[in-house]
Short mmCIF file of C-alpha atoms in Angstrom, two decimals:
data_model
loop_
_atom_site.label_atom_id
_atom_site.label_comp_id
_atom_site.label_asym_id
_atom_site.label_seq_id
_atom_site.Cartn_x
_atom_site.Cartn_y
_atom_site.Cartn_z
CA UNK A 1 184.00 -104.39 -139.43
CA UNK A 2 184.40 -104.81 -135.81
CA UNK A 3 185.66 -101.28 -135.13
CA UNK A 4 182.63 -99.91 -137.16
CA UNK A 5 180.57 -102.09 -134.81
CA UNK A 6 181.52 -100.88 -132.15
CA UNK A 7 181.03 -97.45 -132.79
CA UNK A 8 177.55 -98.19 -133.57
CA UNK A 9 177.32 -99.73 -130.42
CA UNK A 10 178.81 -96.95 -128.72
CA UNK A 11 176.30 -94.46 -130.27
CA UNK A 12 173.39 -96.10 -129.86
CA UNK A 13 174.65 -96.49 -125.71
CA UNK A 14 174.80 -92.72 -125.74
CA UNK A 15 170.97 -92.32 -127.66
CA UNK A 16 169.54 -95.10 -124.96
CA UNK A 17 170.63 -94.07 -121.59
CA UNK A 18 168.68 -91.56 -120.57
CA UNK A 19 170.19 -88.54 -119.13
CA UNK A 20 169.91 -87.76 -115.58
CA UNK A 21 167.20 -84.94 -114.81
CA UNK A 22 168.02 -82.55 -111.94
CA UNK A 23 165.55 -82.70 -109.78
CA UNK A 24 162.54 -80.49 -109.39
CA UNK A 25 163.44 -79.01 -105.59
CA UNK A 26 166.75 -78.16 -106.49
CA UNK A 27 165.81 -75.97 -109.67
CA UNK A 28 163.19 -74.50 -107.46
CA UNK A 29 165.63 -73.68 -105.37
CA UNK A 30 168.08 -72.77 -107.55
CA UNK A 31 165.41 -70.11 -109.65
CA UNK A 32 164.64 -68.19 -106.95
CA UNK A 33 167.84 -67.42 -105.19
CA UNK A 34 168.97 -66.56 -109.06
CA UNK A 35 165.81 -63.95 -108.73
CA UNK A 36 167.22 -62.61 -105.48
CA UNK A 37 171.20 -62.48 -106.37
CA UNK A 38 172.96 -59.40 -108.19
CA UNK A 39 173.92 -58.93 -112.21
CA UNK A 40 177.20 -60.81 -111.85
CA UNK A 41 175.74 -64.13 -111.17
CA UNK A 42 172.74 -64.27 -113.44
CA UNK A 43 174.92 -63.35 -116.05
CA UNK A 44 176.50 -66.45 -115.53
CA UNK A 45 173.32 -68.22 -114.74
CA UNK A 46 172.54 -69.42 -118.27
CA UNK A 47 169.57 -71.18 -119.09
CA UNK A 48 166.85 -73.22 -116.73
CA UNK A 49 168.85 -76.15 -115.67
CA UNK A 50 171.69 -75.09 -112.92
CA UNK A 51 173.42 -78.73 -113.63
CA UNK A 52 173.43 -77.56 -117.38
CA UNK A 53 171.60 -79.17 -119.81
CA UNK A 54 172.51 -82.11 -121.17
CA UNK A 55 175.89 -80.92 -123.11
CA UNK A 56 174.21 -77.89 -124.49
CA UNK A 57 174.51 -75.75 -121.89
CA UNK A 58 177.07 -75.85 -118.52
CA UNK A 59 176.33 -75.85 -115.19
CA UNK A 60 175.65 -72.30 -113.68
CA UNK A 61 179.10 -70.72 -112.49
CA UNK A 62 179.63 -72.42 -108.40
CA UNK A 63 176.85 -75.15 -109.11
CA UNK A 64 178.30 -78.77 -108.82
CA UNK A 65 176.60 -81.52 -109.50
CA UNK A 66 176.20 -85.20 -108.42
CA UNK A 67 174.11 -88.10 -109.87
CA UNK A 68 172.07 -89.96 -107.21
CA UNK A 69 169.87 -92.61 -108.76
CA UNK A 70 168.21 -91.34 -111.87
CA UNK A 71 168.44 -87.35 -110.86
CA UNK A 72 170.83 -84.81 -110.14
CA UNK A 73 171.30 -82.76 -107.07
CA UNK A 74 173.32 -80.01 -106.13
CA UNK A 75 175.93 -80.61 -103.79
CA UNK A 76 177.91 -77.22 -103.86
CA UNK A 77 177.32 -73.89 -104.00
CA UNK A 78 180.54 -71.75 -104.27
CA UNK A 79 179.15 -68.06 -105.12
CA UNK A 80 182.46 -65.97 -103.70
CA UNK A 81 182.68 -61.94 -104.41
CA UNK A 82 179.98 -61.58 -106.46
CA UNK A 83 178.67 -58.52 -104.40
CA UNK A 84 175.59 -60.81 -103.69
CA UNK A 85 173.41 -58.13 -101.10
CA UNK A 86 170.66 -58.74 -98.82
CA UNK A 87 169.65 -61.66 -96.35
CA UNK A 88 170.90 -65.21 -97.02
CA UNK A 89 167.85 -66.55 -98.74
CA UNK A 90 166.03 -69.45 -97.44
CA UNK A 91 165.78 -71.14 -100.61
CA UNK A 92 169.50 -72.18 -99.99
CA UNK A 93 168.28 -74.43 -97.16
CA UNK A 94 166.34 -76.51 -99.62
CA UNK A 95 168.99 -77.93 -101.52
CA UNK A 96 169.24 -81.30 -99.21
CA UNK A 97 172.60 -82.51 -100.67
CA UNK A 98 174.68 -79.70 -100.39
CA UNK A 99 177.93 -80.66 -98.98
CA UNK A 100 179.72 -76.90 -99.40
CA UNK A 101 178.31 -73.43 -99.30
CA UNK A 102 180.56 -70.74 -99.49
CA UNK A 103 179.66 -67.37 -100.32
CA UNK A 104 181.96 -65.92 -98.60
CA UNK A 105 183.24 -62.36 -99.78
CA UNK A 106 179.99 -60.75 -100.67
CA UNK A 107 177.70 -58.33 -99.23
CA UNK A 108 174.87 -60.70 -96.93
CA UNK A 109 173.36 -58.93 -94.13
CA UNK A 110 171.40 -60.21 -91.26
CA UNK A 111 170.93 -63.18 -89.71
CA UNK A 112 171.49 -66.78 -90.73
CA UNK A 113 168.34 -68.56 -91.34
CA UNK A 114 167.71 -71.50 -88.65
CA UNK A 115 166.80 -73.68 -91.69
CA UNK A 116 170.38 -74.23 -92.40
CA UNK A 117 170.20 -76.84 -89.94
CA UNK A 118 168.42 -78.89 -92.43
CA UNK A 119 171.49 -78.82 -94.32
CA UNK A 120 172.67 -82.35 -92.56
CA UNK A 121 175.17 -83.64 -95.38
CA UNK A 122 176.80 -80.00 -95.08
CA UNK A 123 180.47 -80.28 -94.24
CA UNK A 124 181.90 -76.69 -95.10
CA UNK A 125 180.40 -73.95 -94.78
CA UNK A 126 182.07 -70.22 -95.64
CA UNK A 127 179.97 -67.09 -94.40
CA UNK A 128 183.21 -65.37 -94.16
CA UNK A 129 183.69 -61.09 -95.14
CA UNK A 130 180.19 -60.36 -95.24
CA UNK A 131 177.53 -58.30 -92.66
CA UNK A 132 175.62 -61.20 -91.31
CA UNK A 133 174.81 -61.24 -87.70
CA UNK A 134 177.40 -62.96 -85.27
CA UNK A 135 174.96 -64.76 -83.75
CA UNK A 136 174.53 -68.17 -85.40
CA UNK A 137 171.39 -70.28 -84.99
CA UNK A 138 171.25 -73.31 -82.65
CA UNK A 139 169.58 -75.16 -85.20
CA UNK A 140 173.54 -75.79 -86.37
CA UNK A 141 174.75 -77.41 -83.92
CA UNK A 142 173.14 -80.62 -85.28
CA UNK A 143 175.19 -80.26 -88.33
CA UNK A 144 179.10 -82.22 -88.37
CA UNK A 145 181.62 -80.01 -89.93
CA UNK A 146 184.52 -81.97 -91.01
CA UNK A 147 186.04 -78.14 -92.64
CA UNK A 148 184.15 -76.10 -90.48
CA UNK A 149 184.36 -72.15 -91.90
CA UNK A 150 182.09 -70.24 -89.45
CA UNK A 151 185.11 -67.59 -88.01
CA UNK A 152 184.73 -64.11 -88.72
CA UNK A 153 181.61 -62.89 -90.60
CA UNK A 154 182.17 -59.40 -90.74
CA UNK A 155 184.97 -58.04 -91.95
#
């Protein structure tokens, strides 16, 4: 009786908690780079939450996750050789928690958006093989790399 008691217990734990929401800027974010990225990674950009959603769905391919409070946030971004072309969209520079960015090994052109600077928890970030301009912003010197990736961005 005990066992089946606490499997009870267990279940109705699981129905009570509620699940952790991502929150709103980061899906924002999230949405419109997806709009702005090649075939290969909104193929693998499955339905409207990039954390996933809530066991039915898994995060987006590169998305991690982290629980802060009662929402989610994204706190990497690791989109590598998915022939991603164009600028480095701003929207990136809205996701507050991320730690890691690497997208290295695609096809980004132009400059790096001063906005990253914003980025203050960023520790690594990986621009590597790609055409941006050499010229980084000096809106990133504010930012401490512990891993710092910011060598050779054309290839």
């Amino acid at each position: 009786m005990t066992h089946l008691s606490f499997r009870f217990y267990a279940l109705w734990l699981l129905i009570s908690v509620p699940l952790a929401k991502t929150l709103q800027r980061d899906m924002k974010a999230l949405k419109e780079i997806k709009g702005l990225v090649g075939w290969r990674v909104v193929y693998t950009w499955v339905g409207d939450d990039p954390c996933g959603e809530d066991g039915v769905l898994p995060p987006w391919s590169g998305v991690t996750c982290s629980t802060v409070g009662k929402y989610r946030v994204v706190t990497k971004l690791e989109v590598v050789a998915m022939s991603i072309v164009g600028t480095l969209p701003t929207a990136i520079t809205s996701l507050l928690e991320l730690t890691v960015l690497d997208l290295h090994n695609n096809k980004l052109t132009g400059p790096v958006p001063p906005q990253i600077g914003q980025l203050k928890r960023l520790k690594t970030l990986n621009l590597r093989w790609n055409k941006l301009q050499h010229a980084l912003p000096h809106e990133i010197g504010g930012l401490n790399f512990s891993v710092p990736e910011l060598q050779q961005f054309q290839r």
